[in-house]
Short mmCIF file of C-alpha atoms (C1' of nucleotides) in Angstrom, two decimals:
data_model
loop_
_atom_site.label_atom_id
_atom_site.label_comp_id
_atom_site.label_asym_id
_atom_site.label_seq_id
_atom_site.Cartn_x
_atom_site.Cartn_y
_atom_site.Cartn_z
CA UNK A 1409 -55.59 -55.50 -67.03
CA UNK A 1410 -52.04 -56.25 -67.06
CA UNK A 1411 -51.18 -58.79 -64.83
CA UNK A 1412 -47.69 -59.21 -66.22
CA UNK A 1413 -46.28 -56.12 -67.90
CA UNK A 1414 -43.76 -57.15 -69.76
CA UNK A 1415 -46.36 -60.10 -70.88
CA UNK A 1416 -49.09 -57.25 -71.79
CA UNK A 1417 -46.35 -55.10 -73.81
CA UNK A 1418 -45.45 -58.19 -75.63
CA UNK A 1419 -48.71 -59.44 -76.30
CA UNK A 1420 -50.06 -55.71 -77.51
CA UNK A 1421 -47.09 -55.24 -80.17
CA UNK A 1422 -47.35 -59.04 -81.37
CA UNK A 1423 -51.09 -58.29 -81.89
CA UNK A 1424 -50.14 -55.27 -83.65
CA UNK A 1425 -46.92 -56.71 -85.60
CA UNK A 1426 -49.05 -59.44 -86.81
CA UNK A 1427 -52.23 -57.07 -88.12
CA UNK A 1428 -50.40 -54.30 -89.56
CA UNK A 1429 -46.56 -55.51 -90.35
CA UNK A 1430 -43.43 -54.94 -87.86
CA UNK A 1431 -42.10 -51.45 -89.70
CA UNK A 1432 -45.81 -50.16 -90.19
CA UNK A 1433 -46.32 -50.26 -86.33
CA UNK A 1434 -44.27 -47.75 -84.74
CA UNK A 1435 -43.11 -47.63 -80.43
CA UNK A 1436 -45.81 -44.90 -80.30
CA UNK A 1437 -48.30 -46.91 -82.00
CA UNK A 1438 -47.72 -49.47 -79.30
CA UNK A 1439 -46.99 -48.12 -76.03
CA UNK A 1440 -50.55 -45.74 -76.80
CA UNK A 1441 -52.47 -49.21 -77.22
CA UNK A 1442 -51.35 -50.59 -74.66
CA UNK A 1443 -51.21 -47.45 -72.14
CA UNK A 1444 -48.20 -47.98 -70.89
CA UNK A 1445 -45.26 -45.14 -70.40
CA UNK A 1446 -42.69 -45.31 -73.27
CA UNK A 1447 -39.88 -45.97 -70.68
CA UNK A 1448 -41.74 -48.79 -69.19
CA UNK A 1449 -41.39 -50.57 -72.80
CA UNK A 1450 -37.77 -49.64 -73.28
CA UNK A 1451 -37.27 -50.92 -69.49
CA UNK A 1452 -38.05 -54.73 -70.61
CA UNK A 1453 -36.85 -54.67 -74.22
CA UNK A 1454 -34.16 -52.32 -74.77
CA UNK A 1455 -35.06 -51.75 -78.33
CA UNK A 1456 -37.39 -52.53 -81.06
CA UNK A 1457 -35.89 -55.27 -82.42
CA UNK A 1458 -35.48 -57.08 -79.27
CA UNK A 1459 -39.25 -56.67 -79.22
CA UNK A 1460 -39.47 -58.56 -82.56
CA UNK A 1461 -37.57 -61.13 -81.59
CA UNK A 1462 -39.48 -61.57 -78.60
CA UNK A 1463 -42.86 -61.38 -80.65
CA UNK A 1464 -41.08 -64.04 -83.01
CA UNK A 1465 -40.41 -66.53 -80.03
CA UNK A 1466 -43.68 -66.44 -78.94
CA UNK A 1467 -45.06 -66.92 -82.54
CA UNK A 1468 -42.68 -70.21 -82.70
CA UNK A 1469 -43.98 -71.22 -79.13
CA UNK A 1470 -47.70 -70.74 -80.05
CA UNK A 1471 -47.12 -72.39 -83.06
CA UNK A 1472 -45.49 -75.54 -82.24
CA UNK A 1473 -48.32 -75.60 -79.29
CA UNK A 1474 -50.92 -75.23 -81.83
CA UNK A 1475 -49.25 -78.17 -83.58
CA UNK A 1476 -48.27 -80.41 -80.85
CA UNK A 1477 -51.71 -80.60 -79.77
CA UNK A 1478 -53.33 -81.08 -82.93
CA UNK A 1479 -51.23 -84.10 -82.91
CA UNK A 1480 -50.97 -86.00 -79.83
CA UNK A 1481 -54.11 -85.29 -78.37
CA UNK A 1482 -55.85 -88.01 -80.24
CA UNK A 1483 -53.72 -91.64 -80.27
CA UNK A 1484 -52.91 -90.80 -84.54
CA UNK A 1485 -49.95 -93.27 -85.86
CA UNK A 1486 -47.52 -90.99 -87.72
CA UNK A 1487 -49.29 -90.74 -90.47
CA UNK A 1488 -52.18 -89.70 -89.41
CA UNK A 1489 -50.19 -87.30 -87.37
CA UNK A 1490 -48.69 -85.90 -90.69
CA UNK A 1491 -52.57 -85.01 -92.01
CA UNK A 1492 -53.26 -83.27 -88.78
CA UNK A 1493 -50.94 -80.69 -88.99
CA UNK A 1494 -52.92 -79.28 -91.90
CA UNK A 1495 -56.08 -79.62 -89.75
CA UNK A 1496 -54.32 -77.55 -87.65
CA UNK A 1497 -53.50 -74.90 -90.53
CA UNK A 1498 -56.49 -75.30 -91.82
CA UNK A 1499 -57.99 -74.42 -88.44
CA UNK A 1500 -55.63 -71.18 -88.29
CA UNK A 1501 -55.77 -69.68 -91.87
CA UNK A 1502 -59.62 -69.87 -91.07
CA UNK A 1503 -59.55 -66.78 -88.22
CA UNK A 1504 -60.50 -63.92 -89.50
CA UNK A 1505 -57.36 -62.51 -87.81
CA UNK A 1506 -55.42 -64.36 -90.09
CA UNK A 1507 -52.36 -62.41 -92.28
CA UNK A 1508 -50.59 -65.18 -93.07
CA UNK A 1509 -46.77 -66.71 -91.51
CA UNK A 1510 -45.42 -64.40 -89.18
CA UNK A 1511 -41.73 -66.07 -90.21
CA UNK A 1512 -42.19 -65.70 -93.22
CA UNK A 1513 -43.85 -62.05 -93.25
CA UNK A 1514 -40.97 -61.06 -91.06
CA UNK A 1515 -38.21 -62.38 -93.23
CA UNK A 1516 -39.89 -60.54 -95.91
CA UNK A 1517 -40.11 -57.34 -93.98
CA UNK A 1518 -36.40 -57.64 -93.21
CA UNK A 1519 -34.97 -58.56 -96.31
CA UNK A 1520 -31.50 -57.72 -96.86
CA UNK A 1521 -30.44 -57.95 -93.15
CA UNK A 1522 -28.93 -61.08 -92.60
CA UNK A 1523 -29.44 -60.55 -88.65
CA UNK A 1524 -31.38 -62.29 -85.96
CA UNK A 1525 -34.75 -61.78 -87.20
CA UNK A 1526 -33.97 -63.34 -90.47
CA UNK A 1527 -32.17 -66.23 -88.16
CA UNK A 1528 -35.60 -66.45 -86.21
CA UNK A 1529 -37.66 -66.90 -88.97
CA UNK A 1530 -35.65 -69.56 -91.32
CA UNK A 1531 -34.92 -71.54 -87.63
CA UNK A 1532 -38.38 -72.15 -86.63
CA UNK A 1533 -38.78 -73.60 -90.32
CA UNK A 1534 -35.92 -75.59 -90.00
CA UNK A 1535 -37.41 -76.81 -86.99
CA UNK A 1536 -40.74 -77.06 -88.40
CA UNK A 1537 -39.60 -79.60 -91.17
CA UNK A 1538 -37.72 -81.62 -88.92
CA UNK A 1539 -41.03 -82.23 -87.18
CA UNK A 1540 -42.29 -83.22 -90.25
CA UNK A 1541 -39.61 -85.33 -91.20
CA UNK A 1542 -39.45 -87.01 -88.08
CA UNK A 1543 -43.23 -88.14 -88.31
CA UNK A 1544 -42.64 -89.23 -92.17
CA UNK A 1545 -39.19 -91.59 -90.74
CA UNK A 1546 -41.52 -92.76 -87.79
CA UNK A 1547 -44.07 -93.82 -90.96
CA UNK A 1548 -41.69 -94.97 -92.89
CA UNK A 1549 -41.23 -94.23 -95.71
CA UNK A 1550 -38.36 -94.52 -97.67
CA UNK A 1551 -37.39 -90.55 -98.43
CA UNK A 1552 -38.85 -89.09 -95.40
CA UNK A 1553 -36.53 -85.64 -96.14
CA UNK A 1554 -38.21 -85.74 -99.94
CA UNK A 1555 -41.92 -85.98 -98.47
CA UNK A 1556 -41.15 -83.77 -95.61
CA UNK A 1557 -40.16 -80.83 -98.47
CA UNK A 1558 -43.33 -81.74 -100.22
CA UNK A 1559 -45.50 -81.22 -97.35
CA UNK A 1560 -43.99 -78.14 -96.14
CA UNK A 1561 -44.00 -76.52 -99.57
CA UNK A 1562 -47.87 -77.38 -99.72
CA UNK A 1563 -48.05 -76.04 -96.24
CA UNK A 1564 -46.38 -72.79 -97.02
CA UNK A 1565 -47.54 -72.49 -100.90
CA UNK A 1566 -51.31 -72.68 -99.09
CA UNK A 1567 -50.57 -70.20 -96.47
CA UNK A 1568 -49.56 -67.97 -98.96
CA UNK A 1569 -52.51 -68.48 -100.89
CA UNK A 1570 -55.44 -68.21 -98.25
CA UNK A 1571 -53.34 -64.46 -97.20
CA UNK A 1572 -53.24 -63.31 -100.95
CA UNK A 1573 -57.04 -64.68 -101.56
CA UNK A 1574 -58.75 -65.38 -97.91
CA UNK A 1575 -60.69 -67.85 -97.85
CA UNK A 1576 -60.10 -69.56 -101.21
CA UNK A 1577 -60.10 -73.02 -99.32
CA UNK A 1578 -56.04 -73.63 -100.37
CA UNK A 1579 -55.41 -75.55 -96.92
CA UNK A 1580 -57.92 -77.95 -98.13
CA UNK A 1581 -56.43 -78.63 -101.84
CA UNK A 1582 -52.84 -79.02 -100.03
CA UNK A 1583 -54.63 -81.72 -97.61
CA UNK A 1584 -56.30 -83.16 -100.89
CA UNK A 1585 -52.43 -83.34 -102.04
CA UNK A 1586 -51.00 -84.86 -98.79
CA UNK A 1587 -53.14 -87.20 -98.84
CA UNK A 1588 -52.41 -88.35 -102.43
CA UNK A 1589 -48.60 -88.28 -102.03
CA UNK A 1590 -48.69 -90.41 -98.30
CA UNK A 1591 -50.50 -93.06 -100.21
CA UNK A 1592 -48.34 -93.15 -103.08
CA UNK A 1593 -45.26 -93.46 -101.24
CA UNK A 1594 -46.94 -95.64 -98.38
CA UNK A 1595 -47.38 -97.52 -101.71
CA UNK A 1596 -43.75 -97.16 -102.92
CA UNK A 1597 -42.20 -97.53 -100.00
CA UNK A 1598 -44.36 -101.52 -99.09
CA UNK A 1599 -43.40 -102.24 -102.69
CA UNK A 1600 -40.04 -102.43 -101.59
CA UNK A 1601 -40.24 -103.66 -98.73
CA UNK A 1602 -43.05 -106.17 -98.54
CA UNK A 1603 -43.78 -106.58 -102.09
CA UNK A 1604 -47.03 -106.08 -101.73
CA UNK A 1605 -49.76 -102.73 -101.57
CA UNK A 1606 -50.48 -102.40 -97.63
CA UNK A 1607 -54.13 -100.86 -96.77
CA UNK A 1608 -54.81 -97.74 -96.95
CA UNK A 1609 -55.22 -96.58 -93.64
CA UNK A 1610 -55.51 -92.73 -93.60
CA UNK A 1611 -59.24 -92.13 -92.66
CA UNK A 1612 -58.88 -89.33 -90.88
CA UNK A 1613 -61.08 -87.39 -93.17
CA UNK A 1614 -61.50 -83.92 -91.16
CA UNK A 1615 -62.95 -81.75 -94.06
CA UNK B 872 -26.78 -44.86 -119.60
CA UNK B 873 -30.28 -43.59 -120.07
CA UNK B 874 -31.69 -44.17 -122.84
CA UNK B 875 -35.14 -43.29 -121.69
CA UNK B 876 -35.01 -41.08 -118.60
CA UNK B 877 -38.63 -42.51 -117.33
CA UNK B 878 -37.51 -46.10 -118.11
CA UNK B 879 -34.44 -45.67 -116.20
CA UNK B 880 -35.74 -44.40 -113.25
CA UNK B 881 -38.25 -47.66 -113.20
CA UNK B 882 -35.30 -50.03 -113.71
CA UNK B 883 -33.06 -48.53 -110.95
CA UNK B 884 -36.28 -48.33 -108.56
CA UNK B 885 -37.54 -51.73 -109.61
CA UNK B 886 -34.37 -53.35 -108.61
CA UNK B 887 -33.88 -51.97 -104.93
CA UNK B 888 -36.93 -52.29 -104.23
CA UNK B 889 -37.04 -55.92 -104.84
CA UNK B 890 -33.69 -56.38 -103.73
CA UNK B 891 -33.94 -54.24 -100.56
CA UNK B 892 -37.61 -54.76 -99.94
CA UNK B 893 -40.07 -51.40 -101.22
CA UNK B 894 -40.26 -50.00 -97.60
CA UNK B 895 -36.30 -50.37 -97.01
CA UNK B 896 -36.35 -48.27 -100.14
CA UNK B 897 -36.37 -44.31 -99.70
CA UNK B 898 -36.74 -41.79 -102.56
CA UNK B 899 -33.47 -40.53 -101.96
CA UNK B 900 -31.64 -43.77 -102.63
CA UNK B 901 -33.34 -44.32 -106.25
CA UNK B 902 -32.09 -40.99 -106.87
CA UNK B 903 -28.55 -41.66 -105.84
CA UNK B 904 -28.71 -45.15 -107.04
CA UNK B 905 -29.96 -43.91 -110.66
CA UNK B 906 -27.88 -40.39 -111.00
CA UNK B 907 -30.92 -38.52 -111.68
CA UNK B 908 -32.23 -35.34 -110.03
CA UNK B 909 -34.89 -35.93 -107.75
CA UNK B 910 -37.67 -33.48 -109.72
CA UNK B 911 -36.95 -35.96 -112.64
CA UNK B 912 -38.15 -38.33 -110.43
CA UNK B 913 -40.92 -36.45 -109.37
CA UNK B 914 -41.81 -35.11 -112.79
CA UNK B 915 -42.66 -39.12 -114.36
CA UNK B 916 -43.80 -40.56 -111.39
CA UNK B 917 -45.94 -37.97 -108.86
CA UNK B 918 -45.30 -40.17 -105.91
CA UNK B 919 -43.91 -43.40 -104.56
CA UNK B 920 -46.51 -44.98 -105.03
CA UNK B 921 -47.10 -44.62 -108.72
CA UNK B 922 -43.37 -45.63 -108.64
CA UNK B 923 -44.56 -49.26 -106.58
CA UNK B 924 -47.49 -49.49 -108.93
CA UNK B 925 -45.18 -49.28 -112.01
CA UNK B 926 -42.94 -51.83 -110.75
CA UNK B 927 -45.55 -54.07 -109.93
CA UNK B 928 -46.31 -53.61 -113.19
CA UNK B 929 -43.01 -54.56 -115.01
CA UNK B 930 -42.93 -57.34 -112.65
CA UNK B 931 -45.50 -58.57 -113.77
CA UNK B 932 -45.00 -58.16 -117.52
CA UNK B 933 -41.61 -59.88 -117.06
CA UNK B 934 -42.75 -62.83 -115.39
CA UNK B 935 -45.95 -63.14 -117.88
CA UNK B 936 -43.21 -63.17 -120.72
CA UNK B 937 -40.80 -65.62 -119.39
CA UNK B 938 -43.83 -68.29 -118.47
CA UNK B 939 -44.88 -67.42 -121.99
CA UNK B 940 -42.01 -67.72 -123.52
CA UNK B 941 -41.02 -70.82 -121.80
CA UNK B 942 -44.63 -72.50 -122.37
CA UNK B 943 -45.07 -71.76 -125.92
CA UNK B 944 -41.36 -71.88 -127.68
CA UNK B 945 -41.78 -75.44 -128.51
CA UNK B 946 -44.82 -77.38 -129.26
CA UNK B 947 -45.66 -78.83 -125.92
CA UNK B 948 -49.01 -80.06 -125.36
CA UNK B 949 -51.14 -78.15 -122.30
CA UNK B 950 -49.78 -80.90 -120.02
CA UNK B 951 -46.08 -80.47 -120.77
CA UNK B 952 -47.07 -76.53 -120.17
CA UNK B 953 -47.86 -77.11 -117.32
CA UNK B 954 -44.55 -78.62 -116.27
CA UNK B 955 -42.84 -76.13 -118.25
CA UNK B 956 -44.22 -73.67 -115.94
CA UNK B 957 -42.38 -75.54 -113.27
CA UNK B 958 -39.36 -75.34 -115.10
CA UNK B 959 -39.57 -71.69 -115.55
CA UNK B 960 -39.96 -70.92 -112.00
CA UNK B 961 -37.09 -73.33 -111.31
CA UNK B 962 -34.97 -71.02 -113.12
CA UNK B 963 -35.90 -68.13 -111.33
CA UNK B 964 -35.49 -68.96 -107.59
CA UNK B 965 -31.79 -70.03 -109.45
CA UNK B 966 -30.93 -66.93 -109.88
CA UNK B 967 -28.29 -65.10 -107.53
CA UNK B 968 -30.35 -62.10 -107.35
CA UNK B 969 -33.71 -64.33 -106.24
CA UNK B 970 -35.22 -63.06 -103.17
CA UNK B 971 -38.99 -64.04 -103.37
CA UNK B 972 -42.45 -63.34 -105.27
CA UNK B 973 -42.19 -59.46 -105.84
CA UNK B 974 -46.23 -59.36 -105.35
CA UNK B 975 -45.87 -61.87 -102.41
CA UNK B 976 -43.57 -59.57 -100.63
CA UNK B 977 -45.72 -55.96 -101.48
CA UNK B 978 -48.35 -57.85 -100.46
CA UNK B 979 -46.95 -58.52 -96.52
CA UNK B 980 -45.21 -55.11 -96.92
CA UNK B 981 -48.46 -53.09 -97.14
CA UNK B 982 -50.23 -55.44 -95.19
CA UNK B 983 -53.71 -53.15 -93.97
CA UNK B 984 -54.03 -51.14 -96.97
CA UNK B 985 -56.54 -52.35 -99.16
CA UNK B 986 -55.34 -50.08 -101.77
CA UNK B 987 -53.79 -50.09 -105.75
CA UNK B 988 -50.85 -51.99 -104.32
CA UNK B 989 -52.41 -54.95 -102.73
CA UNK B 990 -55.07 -54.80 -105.31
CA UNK B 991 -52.20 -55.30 -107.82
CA UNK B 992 -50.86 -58.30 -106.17
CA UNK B 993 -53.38 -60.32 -106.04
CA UNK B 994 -54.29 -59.59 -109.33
CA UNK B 995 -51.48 -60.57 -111.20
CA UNK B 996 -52.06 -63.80 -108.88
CA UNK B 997 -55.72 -64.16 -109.92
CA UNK B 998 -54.64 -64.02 -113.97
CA UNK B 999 -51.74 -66.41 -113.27
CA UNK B 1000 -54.07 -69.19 -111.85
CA UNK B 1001 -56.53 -68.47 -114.80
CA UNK B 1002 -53.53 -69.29 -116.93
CA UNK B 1003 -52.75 -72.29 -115.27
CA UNK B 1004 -56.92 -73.48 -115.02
CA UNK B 1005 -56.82 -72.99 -119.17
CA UNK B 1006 -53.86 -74.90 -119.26
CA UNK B 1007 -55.28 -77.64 -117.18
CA UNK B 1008 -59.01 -77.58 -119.24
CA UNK B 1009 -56.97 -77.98 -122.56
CA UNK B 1010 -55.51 -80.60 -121.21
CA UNK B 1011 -59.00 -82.04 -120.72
CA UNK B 1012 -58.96 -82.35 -116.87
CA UNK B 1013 -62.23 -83.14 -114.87
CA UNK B 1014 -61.50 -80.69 -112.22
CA UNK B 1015 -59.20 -77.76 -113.71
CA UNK B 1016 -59.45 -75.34 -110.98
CA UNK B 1017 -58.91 -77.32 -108.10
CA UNK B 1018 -56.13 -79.00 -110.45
CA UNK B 1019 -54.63 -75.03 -110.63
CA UNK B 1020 -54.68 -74.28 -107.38
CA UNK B 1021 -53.00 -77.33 -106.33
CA UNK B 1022 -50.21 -76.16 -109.11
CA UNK B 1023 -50.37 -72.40 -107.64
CA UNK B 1024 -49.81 -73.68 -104.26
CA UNK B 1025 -46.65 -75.63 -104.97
CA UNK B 1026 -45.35 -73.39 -107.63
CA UNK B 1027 -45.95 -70.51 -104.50
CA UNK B 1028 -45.21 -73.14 -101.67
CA UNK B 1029 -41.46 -73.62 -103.32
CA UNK B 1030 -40.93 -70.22 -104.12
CA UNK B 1031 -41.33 -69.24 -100.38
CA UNK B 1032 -39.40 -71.94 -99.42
CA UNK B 1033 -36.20 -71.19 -101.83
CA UNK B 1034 -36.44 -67.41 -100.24
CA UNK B 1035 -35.93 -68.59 -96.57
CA UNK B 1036 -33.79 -71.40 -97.60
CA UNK B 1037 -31.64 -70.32 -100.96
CA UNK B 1038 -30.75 -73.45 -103.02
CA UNK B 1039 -33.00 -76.04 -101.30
CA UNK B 1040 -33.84 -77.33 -104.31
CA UNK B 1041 -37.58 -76.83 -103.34
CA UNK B 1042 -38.97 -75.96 -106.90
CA UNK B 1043 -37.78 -79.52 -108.13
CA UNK B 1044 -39.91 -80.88 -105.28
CA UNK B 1045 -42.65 -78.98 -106.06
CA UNK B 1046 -42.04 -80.06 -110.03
CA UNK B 1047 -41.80 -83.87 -108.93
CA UNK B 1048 -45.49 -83.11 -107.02
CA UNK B 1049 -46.44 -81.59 -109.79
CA UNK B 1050 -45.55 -84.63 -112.18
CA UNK B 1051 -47.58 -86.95 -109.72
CA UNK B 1052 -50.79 -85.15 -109.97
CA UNK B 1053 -51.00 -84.58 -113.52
CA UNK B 1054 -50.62 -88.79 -113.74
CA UNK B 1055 -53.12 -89.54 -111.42
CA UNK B 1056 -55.55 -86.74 -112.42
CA UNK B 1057 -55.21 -87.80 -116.03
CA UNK B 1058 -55.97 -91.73 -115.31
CA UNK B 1059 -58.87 -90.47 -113.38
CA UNK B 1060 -60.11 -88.38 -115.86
CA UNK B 1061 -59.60 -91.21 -118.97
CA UNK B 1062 -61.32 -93.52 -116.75
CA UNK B 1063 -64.40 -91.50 -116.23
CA UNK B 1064 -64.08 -90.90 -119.92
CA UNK B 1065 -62.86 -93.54 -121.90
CA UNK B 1066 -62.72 -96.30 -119.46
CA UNK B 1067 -59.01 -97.31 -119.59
CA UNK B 1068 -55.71 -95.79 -118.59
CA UNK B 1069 -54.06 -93.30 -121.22
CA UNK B 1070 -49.92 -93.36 -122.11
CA UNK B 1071 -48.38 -91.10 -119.40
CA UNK B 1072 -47.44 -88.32 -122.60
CA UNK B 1073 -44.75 -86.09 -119.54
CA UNK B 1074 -41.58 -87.28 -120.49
CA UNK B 1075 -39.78 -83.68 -120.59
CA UNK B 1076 -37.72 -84.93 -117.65
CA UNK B 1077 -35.63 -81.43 -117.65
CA UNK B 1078 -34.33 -82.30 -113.76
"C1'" DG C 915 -26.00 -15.26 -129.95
"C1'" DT C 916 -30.49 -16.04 -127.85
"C1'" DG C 917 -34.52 -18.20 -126.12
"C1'" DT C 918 -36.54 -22.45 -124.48
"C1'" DC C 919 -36.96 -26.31 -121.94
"C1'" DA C 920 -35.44 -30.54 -119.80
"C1'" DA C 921 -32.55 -31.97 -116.31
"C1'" DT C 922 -29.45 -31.09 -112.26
"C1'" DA C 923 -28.12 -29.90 -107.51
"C1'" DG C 924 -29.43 -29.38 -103.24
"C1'" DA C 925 -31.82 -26.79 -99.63
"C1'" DC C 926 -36.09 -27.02 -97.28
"C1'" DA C 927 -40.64 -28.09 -94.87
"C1'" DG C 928 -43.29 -31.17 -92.40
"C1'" DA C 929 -44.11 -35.59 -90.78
"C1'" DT C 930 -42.61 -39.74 -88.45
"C1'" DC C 931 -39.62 -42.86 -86.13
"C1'" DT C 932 -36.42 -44.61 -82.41
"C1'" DG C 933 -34.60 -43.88 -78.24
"C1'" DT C 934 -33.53 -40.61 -74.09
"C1'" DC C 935 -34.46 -37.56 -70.42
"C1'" DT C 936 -37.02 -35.11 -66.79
"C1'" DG C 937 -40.58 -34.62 -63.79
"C1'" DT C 938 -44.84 -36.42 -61.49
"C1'" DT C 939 -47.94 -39.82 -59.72
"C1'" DT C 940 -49.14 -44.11 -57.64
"C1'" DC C 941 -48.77 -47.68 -54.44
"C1'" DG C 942 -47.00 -51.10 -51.28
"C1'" DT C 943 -44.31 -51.32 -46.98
"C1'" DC C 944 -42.71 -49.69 -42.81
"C1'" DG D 438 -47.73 -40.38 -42.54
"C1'" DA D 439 -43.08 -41.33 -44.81
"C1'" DC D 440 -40.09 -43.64 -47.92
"C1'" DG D 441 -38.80 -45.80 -52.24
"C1'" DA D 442 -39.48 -48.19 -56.29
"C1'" DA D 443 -42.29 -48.66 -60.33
"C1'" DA D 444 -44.95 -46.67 -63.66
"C1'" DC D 445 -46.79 -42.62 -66.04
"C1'" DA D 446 -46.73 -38.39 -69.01
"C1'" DG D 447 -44.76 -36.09 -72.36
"C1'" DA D 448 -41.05 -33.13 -74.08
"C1'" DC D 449 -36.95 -33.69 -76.64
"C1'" DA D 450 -32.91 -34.94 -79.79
"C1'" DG D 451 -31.43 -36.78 -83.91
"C1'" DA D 452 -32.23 -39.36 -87.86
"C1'" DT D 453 -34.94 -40.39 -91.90
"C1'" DC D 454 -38.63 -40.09 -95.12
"C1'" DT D 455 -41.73 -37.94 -98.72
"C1'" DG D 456 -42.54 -34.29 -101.45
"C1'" DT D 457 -41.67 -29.15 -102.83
"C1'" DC D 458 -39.06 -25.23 -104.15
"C1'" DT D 459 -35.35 -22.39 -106.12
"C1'" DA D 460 -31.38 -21.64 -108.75
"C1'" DT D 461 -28.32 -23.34 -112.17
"C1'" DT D 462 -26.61 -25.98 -116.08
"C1'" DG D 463 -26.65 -27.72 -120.74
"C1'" DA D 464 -28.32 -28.70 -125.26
"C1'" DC D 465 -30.80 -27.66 -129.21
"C1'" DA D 466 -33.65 -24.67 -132.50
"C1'" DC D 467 -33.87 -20.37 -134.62
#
DNA sequence: GTGTCAATAGACAGATCTGTCTGTTTCGTC
DNA sequence: GACGAAACAGACAGATCTGTCTATTGACAC
């Protein structure tokens, strides 16, 4: 059913990158799953490689999708915003298709080669916490690069977690966390500026 | 420099593979890389994989000793442990030669098998939050597991972070966290107990 | 010296992987 | 029906990987 080939290549080896690692799946492996001729594959991407990179581009675009819509769909203020990104990850390390971070699975794959698959991965985390440190300046707080760090390491540290032990509810103990450290520097940060403890007004309460 | 042929072999393996990744690593290499003939090899360890199962398991004796070592040298209480733990780890991702959990990266490297290797992983993961969960019970916590995963999550949070980004200074994030919780939890707990706030004891202030 | 045994050196088999090449088939357009 | 481009089918080269095999070296006990 491939209305797109190159799309229906793509899609096929990210599938199979994601279930069974990038070096465990082989050109074979993919052009027999997704019955297409060997030189059809080689015809859009003239090499492995440039197939992972493609699979890791559309990881990052399906990603920040994901994430964007967790957050904007409902009118959140930033903090609020900040909380529903781990909806979201909660929300993905719940499929049963989950293996954990492609980025970070693929820089672990590729260790030693400081090439463009490395660059892939540690750019769409670069780009991930400046999301997050955008959204902790817009609810401002006083180190919004601090809390940012904190929240992606609880992000990442969970991710981990849920693909060494699935299911072992980690996304939820890292919101627990988030939680506690938006209110303490919500706290902090009206302290200094106000003088005085401003509601608490994260509510959101998903799980 | 051999002193033990068997032990040799391990240590030359042990570090490609961590350095390189275990997959990156052929038999070959270790041979070259160690100076020893490759039926020597053969002869101690009957295939690669009882060579990645015995460096899972020095890994994992290593680490066990330095957290160990670092927890019980001086007389800290279970809640300075704890932070010691932190500090131990903090050392580690400051090491030149850092490049990741060695069981985090098997794990994503044989990502389908559901083999000795995976198996391996997550146990040394499984006795490492027990470790922390004793810690946190001496320390007379209301909730001690969902007070060690939170731990395991940032302690595994900041380690994955330092390998995509060397020298972020993640782990001191994840210790500052850390710091936070252990306050809060304890109030909560002396409240439920005692009725009024304790002395905040974690002064080791090693960052 | 001689026998024994661990270790070496390196060829080898068989499998697998990436990437190329050669035909053949299919299908839309004229 | 005829043409041409796209896709298929699969053999193939060359590299690499695991694991085995043979022949040789070297050291130590007797």
């Amino acid at each position: 059913m491939p209305r797109n080939l190159k799309d229906h290549i793509l899609q096929t080896a990210s599938e199979l990158f994601y279930r069974h690692g990038i070096k465990a799946t082989g050109i074979d492996t993919i052009v027999k799953a997704s019955g297409i001729a060997k030189m059809s594959l080689y015809k859009y991407y003239p090499s492995k490689d440039a197939l992972v990179l493609a699979y890791l581009q559309t990881s990052a675009d399906c990603m920040r999708n994901r994430i964007l819509t967790g957050i904007n769909d409902k009118n959140f203020n930033p903090q609020e915003k900040i909380l529903a990104i781990f909806a979201v990850f909660d929300e993905m390390v719940a499929s049963p298709d989950f293996r954990g971070c492609p980025f970070i699975n693929a820089a672990v794959e590729y260790a030693d080669v400081d090439g463009p698959i490395q660059q892939a991965a540690a750019d769409f985390y670069r780009e991930f916490c400046h999301l997050l440190t955008d959204l902790a300046r817009q609810a401002g707080y006083s180190e919004p690069e601090e809390l940012s760090t904190q929240l992606s390491i609880l992000l990442a540290g969970a991710t981990t977690r849920e693909q060494i032990h699935k299911g072992s509810g980690a996304m939820r103990s890292a919101y627990k966390v988030a939680e506690t450290l938006l209110k303490i520097n919500s706290a902090e940060k009206a302290l200094t500026v106000s003088g005085k403890t401003p509601l608490n007004r994260v509510e959101i309460n998903k799980f």
